[in-house]
Amino acid sequence: QIKDSATLTRDVLEQHFSDLKGTLKKLLDERLMSLLQEVDVIEQESIKPLDECQKLIEHGVSTADDLLREGESAVDGDVGQQNEKLCNFTKKALHIQLDSLPEVPSLVDVPCLSAQLDDCFLTILKNQIFRHGTVASRPPVQLEEFVEKPGGILVRWCKVDEDFLAQDYRLQYRKSTASHFEDVYVGSETEFMVLHIDPNVDYQFRVCARGDGRQEWSPWSVPQSGRTTLVPHEWTTGLEGYSLSSRRNIALRNDSQSCGVLYSKAPTYFCGQTLTFRQTVGQPDRRDSLGVCVEQQNGDDSLQRDKAVCISTNGAVFVNGKEMTNQLPAVTSGSTVTFDMEVVQLGPCSNEGGNFKLRVTISSNNREVVFDWVLDQCCGSLYFGCSFSYPGWKVLVF
C-alpha cells in the first residue's frame, strides 16, 4: 500500500506540475502578446499626426525652394522676358504662404513608450509556488463501517485527524467492475445509506472532506470494498390502487378508487434488521397504515388487524388491531418511520406452534414506542405493507 500510494502520488504531482507549467507558459505568452499589441497601437496612433506634420513641412520647403529657383531665373533672364517672369513670380509668391507652418507639438507632449515591470511579481509568484501543494501521509477521514441493508449498504466514516475541521464530506462508490467512481453523497453527515445496490456484488467506496471555509477537497481515503447479501425490499405488483417505481421500492397511491393493503413481494423483513419507510404525504385518514405482518390477507383495507403491527398516518400505533395508549407524532413529508424487532421467546417453539414474542420498537419524528408483540407461531421473516385511503401518498422502503 505504501509503495503503490507513493507511486500514484508521484504520478499525480508530476502530471499536475507539467500541466501547470504548460498553462503558465500559455498565460505568459498571451500577456506578452497583449502588451506588444498595446505598444503597436500607441506607436501607430501617436506617430500618425507627426508624419502628417512632417509631410506638410516638407511640402512647404519644396514649394519655397521651387519659388526661389523661379525668382533666381527671373532675375538672371533676358531683359525682354524679365518683366514677364517677375510678374509671374510676384503673383505666385502672393498666393503661397511661406510663413505658414503646421503646429508642431512640444517635446513633452510627444509619447515616449516604456515598459513598467514590477519586480515584486516574481517574489509573490515564488511565494505562491513554494506554498502550492502538500503531501499528506494519511487522509483526514477514513471509512469506518459497512452495514448490510436489503438492497443497500449503510456506510459510516470518521475523522482520523482531530485538527482537521470538516465542513462537508464527499462519498463516492463504484462497482468492482467499473473504472470510475461516482458521487453518491455530499453533505455534513458522517453516514449515508447507499441504495440500489445489487446483492452479492462487491462495491468500492471512498470518502474525502472539505475543510471549514475552503474550496478544495482533501485526499481520498483508502478505498474499501463492501457488499450486501440481502435482497432489496420490493412492493408487490398488480394492485390497482398503487403505481410502482422501476425498482419497485417506491409505491405511489394513485387516483384509483380501489383500496386495499399493498404488501411486500416476499417476507423479506427479518428480526434484527431495521425496516425504514420514507414518505411524501397526502390527505390522511384514520384507517391508513404502515407496518409489518405475519401473512398477506387479501380483502383487508388496512393493517389495523390481527397478526400485524402498524402506525397510522396520524401517529396511532396498532398491535393485532388494537390501538395502544402510546401515540407517535403524525407522519410528515420526508420523515422516516422505522421498525426494529428482536426475538423474546416464551416457552417451547415448534412447527406445531407455541408462544412467540417479538420486542418491537417503532420510531417516528424523533419519538419511539416499545412494546412486546405476542404471536402463536414462530416467524423467521415478515411481510411489510401499507394502505392509504386517498391519493398522493408515496412510500420508499429500505
Short mmCIF file of C-alpha atoms in Angstrom, two decimals:
data_model
loop_
_atom_site.label_atom_id
_atom_site.label_comp_id
_atom_site.label_asym_id
_atom_site.label_seq_id
_atom_site.Cartn_x
_atom_site.Cartn_y
_atom_site.Cartn_z
CA GLN A 1 0.00 0.00 0.00
CA ILE A 2 2.80 2.43 0.86
CA LYS A 3 4.69 1.80 -2.40
CA ASP A 4 1.55 1.87 -4.54
CA SER A 5 0.28 5.09 -2.96
CA ALA A 6 3.75 6.68 -3.22
CA THR A 7 3.98 5.80 -6.93
CA LEU A 8 0.48 7.14 -7.55
CA THR A 9 1.29 10.36 -5.63
CA ARG A 10 4.45 10.90 -7.71
CA ASP A 11 2.49 10.45 -10.92
CA VAL A 12 -0.20 12.90 -9.76
CA LEU A 13 2.40 15.52 -8.73
CA GLU A 14 4.38 15.21 -11.98
CA GLN A 15 1.28 15.42 -14.12
CA HIS A 16 -0.11 18.38 -12.15
CA PHE A 17 3.10 20.42 -12.34
CA SER A 18 3.56 19.54 -16.02
CA ASP A 19 0.06 20.84 -16.71
CA LEU A 20 0.79 23.88 -14.54
CA LYS A 21 3.96 24.73 -16.48
CA GLY A 22 2.13 24.45 -19.78
CA THR A 23 -0.67 26.67 -18.53
CA LEU A 24 1.71 29.27 -17.07
CA LYS A 25 3.71 29.45 -20.33
CA LYS A 26 0.50 29.91 -22.29
CA LEU A 27 -0.69 32.67 -19.95
CA LEU A 28 2.69 34.47 -20.07
CA ASP A 29 2.76 34.25 -23.88
CA GLU A 30 -0.77 35.66 -24.05
CA ARG A 31 0.17 38.53 -21.69
CA LEU A 32 3.31 39.33 -23.71
CA MET A 33 1.31 39.38 -26.95
CA SER A 34 -1.26 41.71 -25.35
CA LEU A 35 1.43 44.16 -24.18
CA LEU A 36 3.19 44.13 -27.58
CA GLN A 37 -0.13 44.92 -29.25
CA GLU A 38 -0.56 47.87 -26.86
CA VAL A 39 2.88 49.16 -27.94
CA ASP A 40 1.91 48.82 -31.62
CA VAL A 41 -1.37 50.70 -31.12
CA ILE A 42 0.23 53.58 -29.17
CA GLU A 43 3.04 53.85 -31.70
CA GLN A 44 0.70 53.96 -34.68
CA GLU A 45 -1.75 56.41 -33.10
CA SER A 46 1.00 58.74 -31.83
CA ILE A 47 3.21 58.85 -34.91
CA LYS A 48 0.43 59.41 -37.45
CA PRO A 49 -0.10 63.19 -36.76
CA LEU A 50 3.67 63.72 -36.62
CA ASP A 51 4.09 62.05 -40.03
CA GLU A 52 1.36 64.29 -41.46
CA CYS A 53 3.04 67.36 -39.95
CA GLN A 54 6.38 66.33 -41.45
CA LYS A 55 4.80 65.91 -44.89
CA LEU A 56 3.28 69.41 -44.69
CA ILE A 57 6.63 70.94 -43.71
CA GLU A 58 8.48 69.08 -46.46
CA HIS A 59 5.85 70.20 -48.96
CA GLY A 60 6.20 73.84 -47.83
CA VAL A 61 10.00 73.71 -48.05
CA SER A 62 9.80 72.15 -51.53
CA THR A 63 7.35 74.83 -52.68
CA ALA A 64 9.58 77.61 -51.30
CA ASP A 65 12.63 76.04 -52.96
CA ASP A 66 10.84 75.94 -56.32
CA LEU A 67 9.75 79.57 -55.93
CA LEU A 68 13.30 80.58 -55.02
CA ARG A 69 14.71 78.96 -58.17
CA GLU A 70 11.97 80.61 -60.25
CA GLY A 71 12.88 84.00 -58.74
CA GLU A 72 16.58 83.47 -59.50
CA SER A 73 15.67 82.54 -63.08
CA ALA A 74 13.57 85.71 -63.43
CA VAL A 75 16.44 87.89 -62.25
CA ASP A 76 19.04 86.18 -64.42
CA GLY A 77 16.88 86.04 -67.58
CA ASP A 78 16.83 88.27 -70.66
CA VAL A 79 15.61 91.82 -70.28
CA GLY A 80 12.66 91.08 -72.61
CA GLN A 81 11.50 88.15 -70.59
CA GLN A 82 12.43 89.61 -67.20
CA ASN A 83 9.32 91.67 -66.72
CA GLU A 84 7.02 88.75 -67.57
CA LYS A 85 8.90 86.34 -65.31
CA LEU A 86 9.00 88.82 -62.44
CA CYS A 87 5.25 89.38 -62.84
CA ASN A 88 4.54 85.63 -62.73
CA PHE A 89 6.92 85.21 -59.79
CA THR A 90 5.20 88.01 -57.88
CA LYS A 91 1.72 86.56 -58.48
CA LYS A 92 2.83 83.09 -57.38
CA ALA A 93 4.61 84.47 -54.31
CA LEU A 94 1.44 86.29 -53.25
CA HIS A 95 -0.59 83.05 -53.37
CA ILE A 96 1.90 80.97 -51.42
CA GLN A 97 2.02 81.47 -47.63
CA LEU A 98 5.65 80.88 -46.96
CA ASP A 99 5.34 81.89 -43.32
CA SER A 100 2.63 79.28 -42.54
CA LEU A 101 3.69 76.05 -40.78
CA PRO A 102 1.62 73.32 -39.11
CA GLU A 103 1.53 73.27 -35.33
CA VAL A 104 4.32 71.07 -34.03
CA PRO A 105 3.67 69.55 -30.55
CA SER A 106 6.17 70.25 -27.85
CA LEU A 107 8.57 67.50 -26.86
CA VAL A 108 6.83 66.84 -23.54
CA ASP A 109 3.54 66.19 -25.38
CA VAL A 110 5.04 63.55 -27.62
CA PRO A 111 4.56 59.98 -26.26
CA CYS A 112 7.67 58.17 -25.09
CA LEU A 113 6.95 54.46 -24.63
CA SER A 114 8.40 52.35 -21.82
CA ALA A 115 7.60 49.05 -20.12
CA GLN A 116 6.64 49.07 -16.44
CA LEU A 117 7.57 45.70 -14.92
CA ASP A 118 7.02 45.14 -11.21
CA ASP A 119 9.89 43.06 -9.81
CA CYS A 120 7.85 42.08 -6.74
CA PHE A 121 5.67 39.94 -9.04
CA LEU A 122 8.40 37.31 -9.09
CA THR A 123 8.59 37.38 -5.29
CA ILE A 124 4.81 36.95 -4.97
CA LEU A 125 4.81 34.19 -7.59
CA LYS A 126 7.73 32.46 -5.90
CA ASN A 127 5.96 32.51 -2.52
CA GLN A 128 2.75 31.15 -4.06
CA ILE A 129 4.61 28.37 -5.88
CA PHE A 130 6.50 27.30 -2.77
CA ARG A 131 3.18 27.08 -0.86
CA HIS A 132 1.36 25.28 -3.68
CA GLY A 133 0.51 21.64 -2.98
CA THR A 134 1.03 19.43 0.04
CA VAL A 135 1.82 15.77 0.60
CA ALA A 136 -0.28 14.03 3.24
CA SER A 137 0.84 10.79 4.85
CA ARG A 138 -2.79 9.85 5.50
CA PRO A 139 -6.22 11.34 4.63
CA PRO A 140 -8.09 13.23 7.38
CA VAL A 141 -11.12 10.90 7.08
CA GLN A 142 -11.42 7.15 6.67
CA LEU A 143 -14.23 4.68 6.09
CA GLU A 144 -15.27 3.10 9.37
CA GLU A 145 -18.12 0.63 8.87
CA PHE A 146 -20.37 -1.04 6.31
CA VAL A 147 -23.78 -2.27 7.47
CA GLU A 148 -25.70 -4.60 5.19
CA LYS A 149 -29.22 -3.49 4.32
CA PRO A 150 -31.75 -5.03 1.94
CA GLY A 151 -30.66 -3.76 -1.45
CA GLY A 152 -28.31 -1.24 0.13
CA ILE A 153 -25.31 -0.55 2.34
CA LEU A 154 -25.15 1.88 5.25
CA VAL A 155 -21.69 3.46 5.00
CA ARG A 156 -20.14 5.20 8.03
CA TRP A 157 -16.91 7.20 8.16
CA CYS A 158 -14.95 9.16 10.76
CA LYS A 159 -12.19 11.76 11.13
CA VAL A 160 -8.72 10.44 11.91
CA ASP A 161 -7.15 13.90 12.07
CA GLU A 162 -8.64 15.71 15.07
CA ASP A 163 -7.06 19.01 13.99
CA PHE A 164 -8.97 18.91 10.69
CA LEU A 165 -12.21 20.93 10.87
CA ALA A 166 -14.53 19.31 8.35
CA GLN A 167 -17.28 21.36 6.72
CA ASP A 168 -18.53 18.75 4.23
CA TYR A 169 -17.91 15.14 3.31
CA ARG A 170 -18.00 13.55 -0.13
CA LEU A 171 -18.71 9.84 -0.61
CA GLN A 172 -18.10 8.02 -3.89
CA TYR A 173 -18.67 4.42 -4.97
CA ARG A 174 -18.32 2.15 -7.96
CA LYS A 175 -19.00 -1.44 -8.87
CA SER A 176 -15.87 -3.58 -8.71
CA THR A 177 -16.13 -3.99 -12.49
CA ALA A 178 -16.41 -0.22 -13.17
CA SER A 179 -13.44 2.02 -13.92
CA HIS A 180 -14.70 5.31 -12.49
CA PHE A 181 -16.06 6.38 -9.11
CA GLU A 182 -19.22 8.48 -8.94
CA ASP A 183 -20.56 10.80 -6.27
CA VAL A 184 -23.31 9.33 -4.12
CA TYR A 185 -23.39 11.81 -1.21
CA VAL A 186 -22.11 15.32 -0.38
CA GLY A 187 -23.05 16.81 3.00
CA SER A 188 -22.20 17.24 6.65
CA GLU A 189 -23.35 13.80 7.93
CA THR A 190 -20.88 11.01 8.73
CA GLU A 191 -23.05 8.19 7.39
CA PHE A 192 -25.17 7.56 4.32
CA MET A 193 -27.47 4.79 3.13
CA VAL A 194 -26.41 3.83 -0.40
CA LEU A 195 -29.43 2.29 -2.14
CA HIS A 196 -29.83 0.42 -5.44
CA ILE A 197 -27.03 -1.98 -4.50
CA ASP A 198 -27.11 -5.35 -6.24
CA PRO A 199 -26.86 -8.19 -3.70
CA ASN A 200 -23.72 -10.35 -3.59
CA VAL A 201 -21.73 -7.87 -5.71
CA ASP A 202 -18.61 -6.08 -4.45
CA TYR A 203 -18.61 -2.28 -4.46
CA GLN A 204 -15.69 0.03 -3.71
CA PHE A 205 -16.17 3.13 -1.58
CA ARG A 206 -14.00 6.14 -0.74
CA VAL A 207 -14.59 9.38 1.16
CA CYS A 208 -12.91 12.77 1.45
CA ALA A 209 -13.63 16.02 3.30
CA ARG A 210 -13.53 19.76 2.74
CA GLY A 211 -12.04 21.93 5.46
CA ASP A 212 -14.02 24.72 7.05
CA GLY A 213 -14.05 27.77 4.76
CA ARG A 214 -12.07 26.05 2.00
CA GLN A 215 -12.96 25.11 -1.57
CA GLU A 216 -10.62 22.20 -2.27
CA TRP A 217 -11.25 18.63 -1.14
CA SER A 218 -8.86 16.60 1.00
CA PRO A 219 -7.11 13.47 -0.30
CA TRP A 220 -9.34 10.42 -0.71
CA SER A 221 -9.50 7.76 1.95
CA VAL A 222 -8.14 4.30 1.22
CA PRO A 223 -10.80 2.61 -0.99
CA GLN A 224 -12.58 -0.25 0.76
CA SER A 225 -14.95 -2.92 -0.50
CA GLY A 226 -18.47 -3.51 0.77
CA ARG A 227 -21.36 -5.74 -0.24
CA THR A 228 -24.80 -6.80 0.87
CA THR A 229 -26.16 -10.31 0.81
CA LEU A 230 -29.72 -9.11 1.48
CA VAL A 231 -32.13 -8.88 -1.43
CA PRO A 232 -33.84 -5.47 -1.79
CA HIS A 233 -37.29 -4.84 -0.37
CA GLU A 234 -39.92 -4.67 -3.10
CA TRP A 235 -43.62 -3.92 -3.19
CA THR A 236 -45.79 -6.49 -4.93
CA THR A 237 -47.10 -5.58 -8.38
CA GLY A 238 -50.63 -5.67 -9.71
CA LEU A 239 -52.63 -3.85 -7.03
CA GLU A 240 -54.87 -1.39 -8.85
CA GLY A 241 -54.62 1.46 -6.34
CA TYR A 242 -50.81 1.77 -6.45
CA SER A 243 -48.17 2.64 -9.04
CA LEU A 244 -44.59 1.38 -8.52
CA SER A 245 -41.16 2.67 -9.50
CA SER A 246 -38.96 0.66 -11.87
CA ARG A 247 -37.10 -0.91 -8.93
CA ARG A 248 -40.41 -1.50 -7.12
CA ASN A 249 -39.12 0.01 -3.88
CA ILE A 250 -41.33 3.11 -4.19
CA ALA A 251 -45.14 2.91 -4.15
CA LEU A 252 -47.45 5.79 -5.12
CA ARG A 253 -51.13 5.82 -4.13
CA ASN A 254 -52.79 6.79 -7.41
CA ASP A 255 -56.21 8.23 -8.22
CA SER A 256 -57.90 4.84 -8.45
CA GLN A 257 -60.93 4.40 -6.21
CA SER A 258 -59.76 0.86 -5.47
CA CYS A 259 -58.45 0.40 -1.94
CA GLY A 260 -56.64 -2.33 -0.08
CA VAL A 261 -53.33 -3.20 1.52
CA LEU A 262 -50.20 -3.15 -0.63
CA TYR A 263 -47.88 -5.90 0.63
CA SER A 264 -44.23 -6.68 0.02
CA LYS A 265 -43.36 -9.07 -2.78
CA ALA A 266 -41.98 -11.56 -0.24
CA PRO A 267 -41.42 -11.80 3.54
CA THR A 268 -38.02 -10.04 3.30
CA TYR A 269 -38.00 -8.36 6.73
CA PHE A 270 -36.00 -10.33 9.33
CA CYS A 271 -35.76 -9.69 13.06
CA GLY A 272 -32.58 -7.84 13.98
CA GLN A 273 -32.82 -5.56 10.94
CA THR A 274 -34.22 -2.05 10.70
CA LEU A 275 -37.11 -1.53 8.29
CA THR A 276 -37.45 2.08 7.11
CA PHE A 277 -40.32 3.86 5.37
CA ARG A 278 -39.82 7.37 3.97
CA GLN A 279 -42.90 9.04 2.61
CA THR A 280 -44.41 12.02 0.83
CA VAL A 281 -47.74 12.81 2.41
CA GLY A 282 -51.23 13.11 1.01
CA GLN A 283 -54.58 13.59 2.74
CA PRO A 284 -54.57 11.45 5.93
CA ASP A 285 -57.23 9.04 7.07
CA ARG A 286 -57.56 7.14 10.38
CA ARG A 287 -57.53 3.79 8.50
CA ASP A 288 -54.14 4.50 6.85
CA SER A 289 -51.35 2.15 7.92
CA LEU A 290 -47.61 1.44 7.63
CA GLY A 291 -46.30 -1.72 9.24
CA VAL A 292 -45.44 -5.42 9.20
CA CYS A 293 -47.50 -8.59 9.35
CA VAL A 294 -47.16 -12.36 9.56
CA GLU A 295 -49.02 -13.08 6.34
CA GLN A 296 -50.82 -11.43 3.46
CA GLN A 297 -54.60 -11.26 3.73
CA ASN A 298 -56.37 -10.19 0.57
CA GLY A 299 -59.55 -8.19 1.06
CA ASP A 300 -58.37 -6.11 4.04
CA ASP A 301 -58.29 -2.33 3.64
CA SER A 302 -55.79 -1.72 6.48
CA LEU A 303 -53.05 -3.37 8.54
CA GLN A 304 -55.03 -2.48 11.65
CA ARG A 305 -55.88 -6.18 12.07
CA ASP A 306 -54.78 -9.40 13.74
CA LYS A 307 -51.20 -10.67 13.24
CA ALA A 308 -49.94 -7.20 12.30
CA VAL A 309 -48.39 -4.14 13.94
CA CYS A 310 -48.60 -0.75 12.28
CA ILE A 311 -48.68 3.01 12.67
CA SER A 312 -51.43 5.17 11.25
CA THR A 313 -50.61 8.41 9.45
CA ASN A 314 -51.95 10.34 12.46
CA GLY A 315 -49.41 8.60 14.74
CA ALA A 316 -51.68 5.98 16.37
CA VAL A 317 -50.00 2.59 16.98
CA PHE A 318 -51.96 -0.66 16.48
CA VAL A 319 -50.99 -4.14 17.71
CA ASN A 320 -53.14 -7.01 16.40
CA GLY A 321 -55.82 -4.49 15.50
CA LYS A 322 -55.94 -2.82 18.95
CA GLU A 323 -54.90 0.79 19.39
CA MET A 324 -52.22 1.45 22.02
CA THR A 325 -52.45 4.29 24.51
CA ASN A 326 -48.99 5.47 23.50
CA GLN A 327 -49.03 7.53 20.30
CA LEU A 328 -46.32 8.83 17.94
CA PRO A 329 -46.29 12.17 16.09
CA ALA A 330 -48.25 12.32 12.84
CA VAL A 331 -46.35 11.22 9.72
CA THR A 332 -44.87 14.20 7.85
CA SER A 333 -43.46 14.57 4.36
CA GLY A 334 -39.82 13.48 4.11
CA SER A 335 -39.78 11.96 7.61
CA THR A 336 -38.95 8.32 8.26
CA VAL A 337 -40.80 5.62 10.17
CA THR A 338 -38.62 2.72 11.33
CA PHE A 339 -39.43 -0.72 12.72
CA ASP A 340 -36.90 -2.69 14.77
CA MET A 341 -37.66 -6.14 16.19
CA GLU A 342 -35.84 -8.68 18.31
CA VAL A 343 -37.00 -12.12 19.39
CA VAL A 344 -38.02 -12.74 23.01
CA GLN A 345 -39.27 -16.35 23.11
CA LEU A 346 -41.80 -17.62 25.63
CA GLY A 347 -41.98 -21.38 26.10
CA PRO A 348 -41.09 -24.01 23.51
CA CYS A 349 -41.34 -23.15 19.85
CA SER A 350 -42.03 -25.95 17.37
CA ASN A 351 -43.56 -26.45 13.96
CA GLU A 352 -46.88 -27.04 15.70
CA GLY A 353 -46.75 -23.54 17.21
CA GLY A 354 -46.29 -22.00 20.61
CA ASN A 355 -45.94 -18.69 22.33
CA PHE A 356 -43.59 -16.40 20.43
CA LYS A 357 -42.77 -12.86 21.48
CA LEU A 358 -41.14 -10.07 19.48
CA ARG A 359 -39.95 -6.86 21.09
CA VAL A 360 -40.94 -4.09 18.69
CA THR A 361 -39.58 -0.53 18.51
CA ILE A 362 -41.36 1.92 16.21
CA SER A 363 -39.73 5.34 15.70
CA SER A 364 -41.14 8.43 14.02
CA ASN A 365 -40.04 12.08 14.14
CA ASN A 366 -37.52 11.50 16.98
CA ARG A 367 -40.09 9.68 19.13
CA GLU A 368 -40.41 5.95 19.70
CA VAL A 369 -42.66 3.37 21.33
CA VAL A 370 -41.50 -0.05 22.56
CA PHE A 371 -43.81 -2.99 23.19
CA ASP A 372 -43.94 -6.79 23.06
CA TRP A 373 -45.87 -8.46 20.25
CA VAL A 374 -47.03 -11.97 21.15
CA LEU A 375 -47.69 -14.43 18.32
CA ASP A 376 -48.89 -18.03 18.34
CA GLN A 377 -46.27 -19.18 15.83
CA CYS A 378 -42.58 -18.81 15.07
CA CYS A 379 -41.87 -16.14 12.46
CA GLY A 380 -38.42 -16.09 10.89
CA SER A 381 -39.43 -13.40 8.42
CA LEU A 382 -42.28 -10.94 7.99
CA TYR A 383 -44.13 -9.12 5.24
CA PHE A 384 -44.43 -5.34 5.28
CA GLY A 385 -47.31 -3.33 3.89
CA CYS A 386 -49.11 -0.02 3.63
CA SER A 387 -52.61 1.27 2.98
CA PHE A 388 -53.84 4.78 2.16
CA SER A 389 -57.39 5.92 1.57
CA TYR A 390 -56.52 8.99 -0.53
CA PRO A 391 -54.12 9.57 -3.45
CA GLY A 392 -50.83 11.48 -3.19
CA TRP A 393 -49.02 9.26 -0.68
CA LYS A 394 -45.63 7.97 -1.83
CA VAL A 395 -43.56 5.49 0.22
CA LEU A 396 -39.95 4.43 -0.23
CA VAL A 397 -38.98 1.28 1.67
CA PHE A 398 -35.46 0.18 2.55
#
